[in-house]
Short mmCIF file of C-alpha atoms in Angstrom, two decimals:
data_model
loop_
_atom_site.label_atom_id
_atom_site.label_comp_id
_atom_site.label_asym_id
_atom_site.label_seq_id
_atom_site.Cartn_x
_atom_site.Cartn_y
_atom_site.Cartn_z
CA MET A 19 -97.88 121.04 16.47
CA SER A 20 -96.04 124.50 16.88
CA ARG A 21 -92.99 125.14 15.39
CA VAL A 22 -91.59 125.70 18.99
CA PRO A 23 -92.03 122.62 20.19
CA LEU A 24 -90.61 120.79 16.66
CA THR A 25 -87.48 123.49 17.28
CA TYR A 26 -86.17 121.91 21.05
CA ARG A 27 -86.99 118.51 19.39
CA ARG A 28 -83.65 119.64 16.68
CA LEU A 29 -82.13 120.89 19.13
CA PHE A 30 -82.16 117.19 21.58
CA ARG A 31 -78.95 115.75 19.75
CA ARG A 32 -74.92 115.37 21.71
CA GLU A 33 -73.22 118.32 20.18
CA VAL A 34 -76.51 121.34 21.48
CA LEU A 35 -76.25 118.50 24.51
CA ASP A 36 -73.20 117.96 25.31
CA ILE A 37 -71.87 121.98 24.48
CA CYS A 38 -74.31 123.01 27.55
CA SER A 39 -73.55 120.61 29.44
CA LEU A 40 -69.87 121.45 29.58
CA ILE A 41 -70.57 125.08 30.03
CA PHE A 42 -73.13 124.23 32.90
CA ILE A 43 -69.66 122.53 34.53
CA ALA A 44 -68.06 125.60 33.64
CA ASP A 45 -70.63 127.96 35.71
CA ILE A 46 -70.87 125.97 38.60
CA VAL A 47 -66.39 126.52 38.58
CA THR A 48 -67.50 130.18 37.84
CA GLY A 49 -69.70 130.92 40.64
CA VAL A 50 -68.09 128.77 43.60
CA PRO A 51 -65.81 131.74 44.40
CA THR A 52 -68.76 134.55 43.62
CA PRO A 53 -70.13 135.35 47.58
CA VAL A 54 -65.58 134.05 48.41
CA PHE A 55 -64.22 136.60 46.45
CA PRO A 56 -64.38 139.84 48.42
CA LEU A 57 -64.72 138.12 51.19
CA TYR A 58 -61.30 136.41 51.04
CA ALA A 59 -59.06 139.27 49.69
CA THR A 60 -60.14 141.63 52.11
CA GLY A 61 -59.43 138.88 54.81
CA LEU A 62 -56.15 138.33 53.07
CA GLY A 63 -55.42 142.45 53.89
CA ALA A 64 -57.37 144.34 50.59
CA SER A 65 -58.44 147.67 51.25
CA LEU A 66 -61.33 148.05 49.03
CA GLY A 67 -59.38 150.23 46.88
CA LEU A 68 -57.22 147.40 46.64
CA LEU A 69 -59.82 145.11 46.13
CA GLY A 70 -61.18 146.85 42.96
CA VAL A 71 -58.25 147.08 41.56
CA ILE A 72 -57.60 143.23 41.55
CA THR A 73 -61.32 142.72 40.86
CA ALA A 74 -60.42 144.75 37.84
CA MET A 75 -57.51 142.19 36.31
CA LEU A 76 -60.71 140.14 35.22
CA GLY A 77 -61.70 142.77 32.91
CA LEU A 78 -58.07 143.52 31.63
CA GLY A 79 -57.09 140.09 30.86
CA ARG A 80 -60.63 139.05 29.46
CA LEU A 81 -59.63 142.45 27.21
CA ILE A 82 -56.50 141.46 26.40
CA SER A 83 -57.14 137.56 25.93
CA ALA A 84 -60.91 137.75 24.15
CA LEU A 85 -59.94 138.47 20.67
CA PRO A 86 -56.86 136.22 20.69
CA VAL A 87 -59.00 133.68 21.96
CA GLY A 88 -61.31 133.59 19.45
CA ILE A 89 -59.45 134.21 16.69
CA LEU A 90 -57.48 130.81 17.64
CA SER A 91 -60.63 128.67 17.93
CA ASP A 92 -61.01 129.89 14.21
CA ARG A 93 -57.42 128.62 13.42
CA LEU A 94 -57.72 125.49 16.18
CA GLY A 95 -61.21 124.53 16.85
CA ARG A 96 -63.88 125.64 19.43
CA LYS A 97 -62.83 122.29 21.31
CA SER A 98 -59.33 122.14 21.33
CA VAL A 99 -59.76 126.14 22.94
CA LEU A 100 -62.89 124.90 25.03
CA VAL A 101 -60.97 121.52 26.65
CA GLY A 102 -58.34 124.41 27.32
CA GLY A 103 -59.77 126.57 28.86
CA MET A 104 -61.85 124.35 31.75
CA VAL A 105 -57.78 123.22 32.20
CA MET A 106 -56.59 126.32 33.07
CA PHE A 107 -59.89 127.32 35.13
CA ALA A 108 -58.27 124.48 36.95
CA VAL A 109 -54.87 125.87 37.44
CA SER A 110 -56.12 129.66 38.36
CA PHE A 111 -58.27 128.09 41.37
CA VAL A 112 -54.89 125.96 42.75
CA ALA A 113 -53.19 129.76 42.80
CA TYR A 114 -56.36 131.56 44.23
CA ALA A 115 -56.00 128.97 47.05
CA MET A 116 -52.59 129.07 47.28
CA ALA A 117 -52.34 132.98 48.19
CA PRO A 118 -50.26 134.28 50.84
CA ASN A 119 -51.70 137.95 50.55
CA ALA A 120 -53.75 139.99 49.10
CA GLU A 121 -50.62 141.05 46.18
CA TRP A 122 -50.63 137.64 45.04
CA LEU A 123 -54.39 137.92 43.88
CA PHE A 124 -53.52 139.35 40.49
CA LEU A 125 -51.81 136.09 38.50
CA PRO A 126 -54.89 133.91 39.80
CA ARG A 127 -57.35 137.00 38.45
CA LEU A 128 -55.72 137.08 34.97
CA LEU A 129 -55.20 133.31 34.32
CA GLN A 130 -59.22 132.83 35.38
CA ALA A 131 -59.58 135.25 32.44
CA VAL A 132 -58.09 133.83 30.01
CA ALA A 133 -60.32 130.60 30.95
CA MET A 134 -63.28 132.65 31.03
CA VAL A 135 -63.35 133.70 27.21
CA ALA A 136 -61.75 130.21 26.26
CA THR A 137 -65.36 128.49 27.34
CA PHE A 138 -68.29 131.19 27.43
CA PRO A 139 -67.47 132.69 24.62
CA LEU A 140 -66.12 129.79 22.41
CA GLY A 141 -70.15 128.15 23.61
CA VAL A 142 -71.80 130.50 21.66
CA ALA A 143 -69.27 129.96 18.53
CA TYR A 144 -70.02 126.17 18.45
CA ILE A 145 -73.68 126.29 19.08
CA GLY A 146 -73.48 128.99 15.64
CA ASP A 147 -71.00 125.99 13.90
CA VAL A 148 -73.32 123.69 14.67
CA VAL A 149 -77.10 124.64 14.65
CA GLU A 150 -78.96 125.91 11.85
CA PRO A 151 -79.82 129.57 11.18
CA ARG A 152 -83.28 129.52 11.83
CA ASP A 153 -83.03 127.98 15.49
CA ARG A 154 -79.99 129.53 16.47
CA GLY A 155 -81.95 131.85 18.90
CA ALA A 156 -83.97 128.94 20.56
CA ALA A 157 -80.07 127.21 20.73
CA ILE A 158 -78.27 130.51 22.67
CA GLY A 159 -81.56 130.00 25.36
CA ILE A 160 -80.72 126.75 26.39
CA TYR A 161 -77.76 127.11 26.44
CA THR A 162 -77.68 130.74 28.62
CA ALA A 163 -79.77 128.64 30.95
CA ALA A 164 -77.31 125.95 31.36
CA MET A 165 -75.24 128.92 31.94
CA GLY A 166 -77.38 130.58 34.70
CA SER A 167 -78.23 127.00 36.15
CA GLY A 168 -74.50 126.24 37.36
CA PHE A 169 -73.99 130.02 38.25
CA ALA A 170 -77.05 128.36 40.52
CA VAL A 171 -74.91 125.96 41.81
CA GLY A 172 -71.47 126.94 42.49
CA PRO A 173 -72.01 129.48 45.02
CA LEU A 174 -73.77 127.48 47.07
CA ILE A 175 -71.21 125.41 46.65
CA GLY A 176 -68.44 128.13 47.45
CA SER A 177 -70.47 129.48 50.43
CA TRP A 178 -70.92 126.32 52.16
CA VAL A 179 -67.25 124.70 51.87
CA ALA A 180 -65.72 128.54 52.34
CA ALA A 181 -67.90 128.72 55.95
CA ASN A 182 -66.87 125.06 56.89
CA ALA A 183 -63.59 124.56 55.58
CA GLY A 184 -62.09 127.82 54.25
CA TYR A 185 -61.77 129.79 51.66
CA PRO A 186 -59.02 128.39 50.19
CA GLU A 187 -60.68 124.84 49.63
CA ALA A 188 -63.52 126.58 48.23
CA TYR A 189 -61.21 127.36 45.66
CA LEU A 190 -59.54 123.46 45.01
CA VAL A 191 -63.19 122.11 45.09
CA GLY A 192 -63.73 124.64 41.85
CA ALA A 193 -60.47 123.40 40.86
CA ALA A 194 -61.62 119.53 41.32
CA PHE A 195 -65.06 120.77 38.90
CA ALA A 196 -62.82 122.40 36.38
CA LEU A 197 -60.80 119.12 35.65
CA ALA A 198 -63.43 116.71 35.60
CA GLY A 199 -65.66 119.61 32.56
CA ALA A 200 -62.22 119.19 30.53
CA VAL A 201 -62.34 115.34 30.78
CA PHE A 202 -66.18 115.94 29.82
CA GLY A 203 -64.94 118.22 27.23
CA ALA A 204 -62.25 115.93 25.17
CA VAL A 205 -64.45 112.90 25.39
CA ARG A 206 -67.71 114.37 24.37
CA LEU A 207 -67.23 117.36 22.35
CA VAL A 208 -66.88 117.47 18.58
CA ARG A 209 -64.28 118.28 16.61
CA MET A 210 -64.99 120.74 13.73
CA LYS A 211 -62.66 122.14 10.91
CA PRO A 212 -62.36 125.68 10.62
CA GLY A 213 -65.41 127.12 8.63
CA ARG A 214 -65.38 128.20 5.08
CA GLY A 215 -67.13 130.68 2.84
CA GLY A 216 -65.90 134.31 4.00
CA PRO A 217 -62.43 135.80 4.70
CA SER A 218 -61.36 134.20 7.33
CA ILE A 219 -59.97 136.31 10.39
CA GLY A 220 -58.14 133.10 11.98
CA SER A 221 -56.78 132.06 8.72
CA ALA A 222 -53.78 135.50 9.20
CA LEU A 223 -52.63 136.22 12.48
CA VAL A 224 -54.99 139.68 12.61
CA ASP A 225 -56.67 140.10 9.79
CA LEU A 226 -57.43 144.07 10.29
CA GLY A 227 -59.37 144.52 7.21
CA ALA A 228 -61.65 141.68 8.58
CA LEU A 229 -62.01 142.96 11.88
CA ARG A 230 -63.18 146.16 10.94
CA THR A 231 -65.79 144.96 8.23
CA LEU A 232 -67.26 143.06 11.27
CA ILE A 233 -67.47 145.79 14.39
CA ARG A 234 -68.80 148.16 11.14
CA GLU A 235 -72.17 145.51 11.26
CA PRO A 236 -74.86 147.75 13.27
CA VAL A 237 -75.82 145.16 15.43
CA MET A 238 -72.73 144.09 16.63
CA LEU A 239 -71.56 147.69 17.53
CA MET A 240 -74.97 147.59 19.36
CA ALA A 241 -73.98 145.13 21.14
CA CYS A 242 -70.78 145.69 21.90
CA ILE A 243 -71.67 149.08 23.42
CA ALA A 244 -74.47 147.17 25.40
CA ASN A 245 -72.02 145.16 26.96
CA ILE A 246 -70.51 147.35 28.16
CA ALA A 247 -72.41 149.68 29.97
CA MET A 248 -74.08 145.88 31.30
CA THR A 249 -70.61 144.79 32.53
CA LEU A 250 -69.85 148.07 34.47
CA SER A 251 -72.93 147.96 36.43
CA MET A 252 -73.14 143.63 36.99
CA THR A 253 -69.56 143.13 37.69
CA GLY A 254 -68.74 146.48 39.93
CA ALA A 255 -71.93 146.90 41.80
CA ILE A 256 -73.42 143.14 41.75
CA PHE A 257 -70.57 140.69 41.21
CA THR A 258 -67.74 143.05 43.94
CA TYR A 259 -69.43 145.25 46.30
CA PHE A 260 -72.60 143.20 46.92
CA PRO A 261 -71.07 140.65 48.73
CA ILE A 262 -69.06 142.84 51.33
CA TYR A 263 -72.61 145.39 51.67
CA ALA A 264 -74.35 142.28 52.57
CA ARG A 265 -72.83 141.39 54.77
CA ALA A 266 -72.17 144.54 56.13
CA VAL A 267 -75.91 144.76 57.21
CA GLY A 268 -75.69 141.50 58.71
CA ILE A 269 -75.94 138.90 56.15
CA SER A 270 -73.64 135.75 56.13
CA THR A 271 -71.71 134.27 54.01
CA VAL A 272 -73.88 131.25 53.40
CA THR A 273 -77.04 133.61 53.00
CA ILE A 274 -74.82 135.88 50.77
CA GLY A 275 -74.42 132.33 48.64
CA SER A 276 -78.23 131.57 48.38
CA LEU A 277 -79.02 135.22 47.33
CA PHE A 278 -76.71 134.58 43.81
CA ALA A 279 -78.16 131.26 43.65
CA TRP A 280 -81.87 132.31 43.76
CA ARG A 281 -80.43 135.37 40.97
CA SER A 282 -79.41 132.48 38.55
CA ILE A 283 -82.23 130.10 39.08
CA ALA A 284 -84.33 133.62 37.94
CA SER A 285 -82.19 134.43 35.17
CA ALA A 286 -81.90 131.19 33.76
CA SER A 287 -85.70 130.72 33.90
CA GLY A 288 -86.27 132.85 31.41
CA ARG A 289 -83.80 132.53 29.15
CA ILE A 290 -85.17 129.35 27.25
CA PRO A 291 -88.46 131.39 26.46
CA MET A 292 -86.33 134.23 25.43
CA GLY A 293 -84.15 131.96 22.80
CA PRO A 294 -87.16 132.36 20.46
CA LEU A 295 -88.28 135.78 21.02
CA SER A 296 -85.35 136.65 20.37
CA THR A 297 -85.25 136.51 16.91
CA ARG A 298 -88.61 138.38 16.37
CA LEU A 299 -87.41 141.03 19.29
CA PRO A 300 -85.73 144.31 18.04
CA ALA A 301 -82.05 143.67 19.51
CA ARG A 302 -82.00 147.27 20.29
CA TRP A 303 -84.69 147.88 22.45
CA THR A 304 -84.82 144.53 24.63
CA LEU A 305 -80.95 145.76 25.49
CA VAL A 306 -81.94 149.40 26.31
CA GLY A 307 -84.56 148.30 28.34
CA VAL A 308 -82.94 145.65 30.32
CA LEU A 309 -80.11 148.80 30.61
CA LEU A 310 -82.52 151.28 32.38
CA ALA A 311 -83.59 148.59 34.65
CA GLU A 312 -80.03 147.63 35.78
CA ALA A 313 -79.91 151.13 36.29
CA ALA A 314 -82.67 151.60 38.89
CA ILE A 315 -82.25 147.92 41.09
CA ASP A 316 -78.38 149.05 41.06
CA VAL A 317 -80.16 152.66 43.21
CA ALA A 318 -82.75 150.47 45.30
CA ILE A 319 -79.50 147.90 46.35
CA ALA A 320 -78.28 151.35 47.69
CA HIS A 321 -81.19 152.05 49.79
CA THR A 322 -81.88 149.08 51.34
CA THR A 323 -80.81 146.76 54.25
CA SER A 324 -83.77 144.22 54.15
CA ALA A 325 -82.07 140.67 53.20
CA LEU A 326 -85.79 139.74 51.59
CA ALA A 327 -85.60 142.94 49.54
CA LEU A 328 -82.11 142.57 48.48
CA THR A 329 -83.09 139.01 47.22
CA GLY A 330 -86.24 140.35 45.87
CA LEU A 331 -83.87 142.71 43.85
CA LEU A 332 -80.83 140.85 43.11
CA ILE A 333 -83.58 137.94 41.52
CA LEU A 334 -84.67 141.10 39.00
CA GLU A 335 -81.00 142.35 38.31
CA GLY A 336 -80.70 138.41 37.04
CA VAL A 337 -83.74 137.95 35.09
CA GLY A 338 -82.73 141.13 33.47
CA PHE A 339 -78.96 140.07 32.71
CA GLY A 340 -80.22 136.19 31.27
CA ILE A 341 -82.69 139.14 28.87
CA PHE A 342 -79.55 140.78 28.07
CA LEU A 343 -77.29 137.35 27.32
CA VAL A 344 -79.54 135.76 25.25
CA SER A 345 -80.73 138.88 22.81
CA GLY A 346 -76.76 140.47 22.62
CA GLN A 347 -75.78 136.58 22.02
CA SER A 348 -77.97 135.87 19.52
CA ALA A 349 -77.21 139.28 17.78
CA VAL A 350 -73.86 138.52 17.95
CA ALA A 351 -74.09 134.99 16.26
CA ALA A 352 -76.28 136.42 13.38
CA ALA A 353 -74.15 139.25 12.36
CA SER A 354 -70.92 136.40 12.16
CA GLY A 355 -70.55 133.45 9.93
CA PRO A 356 -68.63 130.28 11.07
CA HIS A 357 -65.10 132.18 9.22
CA ASN A 358 -65.28 134.34 11.83
CA ARG A 359 -67.92 133.25 14.23
CA GLY A 360 -64.88 133.47 16.79
CA ALA A 361 -63.35 136.75 16.61
CA ALA A 362 -66.92 138.25 16.93
CA VAL A 363 -68.23 136.34 20.12
CA GLY A 364 -64.13 137.71 21.75
CA MET A 365 -65.30 141.16 19.79
CA PHE A 366 -68.07 141.26 22.34
CA TRP A 367 -66.71 139.82 24.96
CA MET A 368 -63.53 142.40 24.88
CA ALA A 369 -66.06 144.95 24.65
CA GLY A 370 -67.49 143.60 28.03
CA SER A 371 -63.99 143.42 29.18
CA VAL A 372 -64.07 147.19 29.12
CA GLY A 373 -67.11 147.71 31.85
CA GLU A 374 -65.40 144.69 33.22
CA LEU A 375 -61.82 146.91 33.74
CA PHE A 376 -63.50 149.76 34.88
CA GLY A 377 -66.42 149.18 37.01
CA PRO A 378 -64.65 147.72 40.16
CA ILE A 379 -61.93 150.63 40.04
CA VAL A 380 -64.57 153.09 40.11
CA LEU A 381 -66.67 151.89 42.57
CA GLY A 382 -63.84 151.36 44.75
CA LEU A 383 -62.26 154.71 44.85
#
C-alpha cells in the first residue's frame, strides 16, 4: 500500500475532521458577501474610491489583530479563540445588515477582520498541534480543501438571497451560519493545553526576542513576503473590483456568485493532492511560480468581457491560490512549534494584511 493512502487513513479522525468541518462553515460565512459586498456598498452611496478604503479596512483590521490573536491562542488554547471568531462573524454580519449608509460599513469590516484571523489561520495552528509532522502537509491540504469547498457554497447562497430578498438579508443568513458554526466548535473541538518545549511567545504578552527569532527563519520571511504580493492582487483586483467590472459588462449578480463558486471548486480540487507534494517541492519555487501566474491572469481579466473567458480565468486564479495557500501555510507550520505556532500563523496573516490593506486603495484610485 502506498504512503499517501496510509497518510489519509491516519488523518481520518475526529480532531482533523472536526476542524475541517468548522472551517468549511466559516468559509461559507466568508463567501456569502463576496459577490454582494461591492454592490451593497455602492448601493449605499460609496464611490469606487470610498469602496477601496472600506474594503481595505479588512486588511487593516487583520494587520492589527493577526499577531495578538495568534498569541492569545497560544495562551488560551485554539478552541476558545476559534469559537470566539465564529461569534464575531455573526456580530459583524448583523452590523453589516443594519448599515444606513456606506460610512457605517467601516465598523463591521473591522469586526469581520478579527473574526477571520480568529478562525482561518488558527485552524492551521490547530492542525499543526494535533497532526504529526510527517502528515502535516496532507492535513493542511485537506483543511484548505474544506475552506475552498465552503467558499464555493457561500457566494451561491449570498448572491441568491441578495437577488431574491436583498443585500441585508444575505448578511443575516451569513450570521445564522456563523452562530451554527460557533455551537459546532464549542461542542466538537478538542481543548488542548498550550504547547511546551520552547520559548513561548505567548507566555509573555509579546516577547519581541522570540518574534525576531521567528521572522529570521528564512522560510517564514519568504512566506510572509509572498503573502503580501498575493493578497495585494487577490483582494484588490479579484474580490473588490472584479464584481463591479463583471456587472459593468452585463453579468448578473447571481452569475457573478456562480463565477466565484466555480473558482472555489477548482481551487479546492487541487488542494488535497497539493498537500503531500508541499513537503517535497521547494516552497520558494512554488510560491514564485504562482505569483507570476497571478499577475498574468490579472492582466488577462482586464482585457476580456466574455463571461466564458472570465470564468476560465477566475478558475485558473483559484487553482493558483489553492496551491499558494497549501504551500505557504505548510511552510509556516513547519517553521514553528506548538509553543509559537499561533504567533507564526498570525504573522503570516499579518503580512498578507499589508497587501489586503493597500490593494483595494491603490486600485480604487
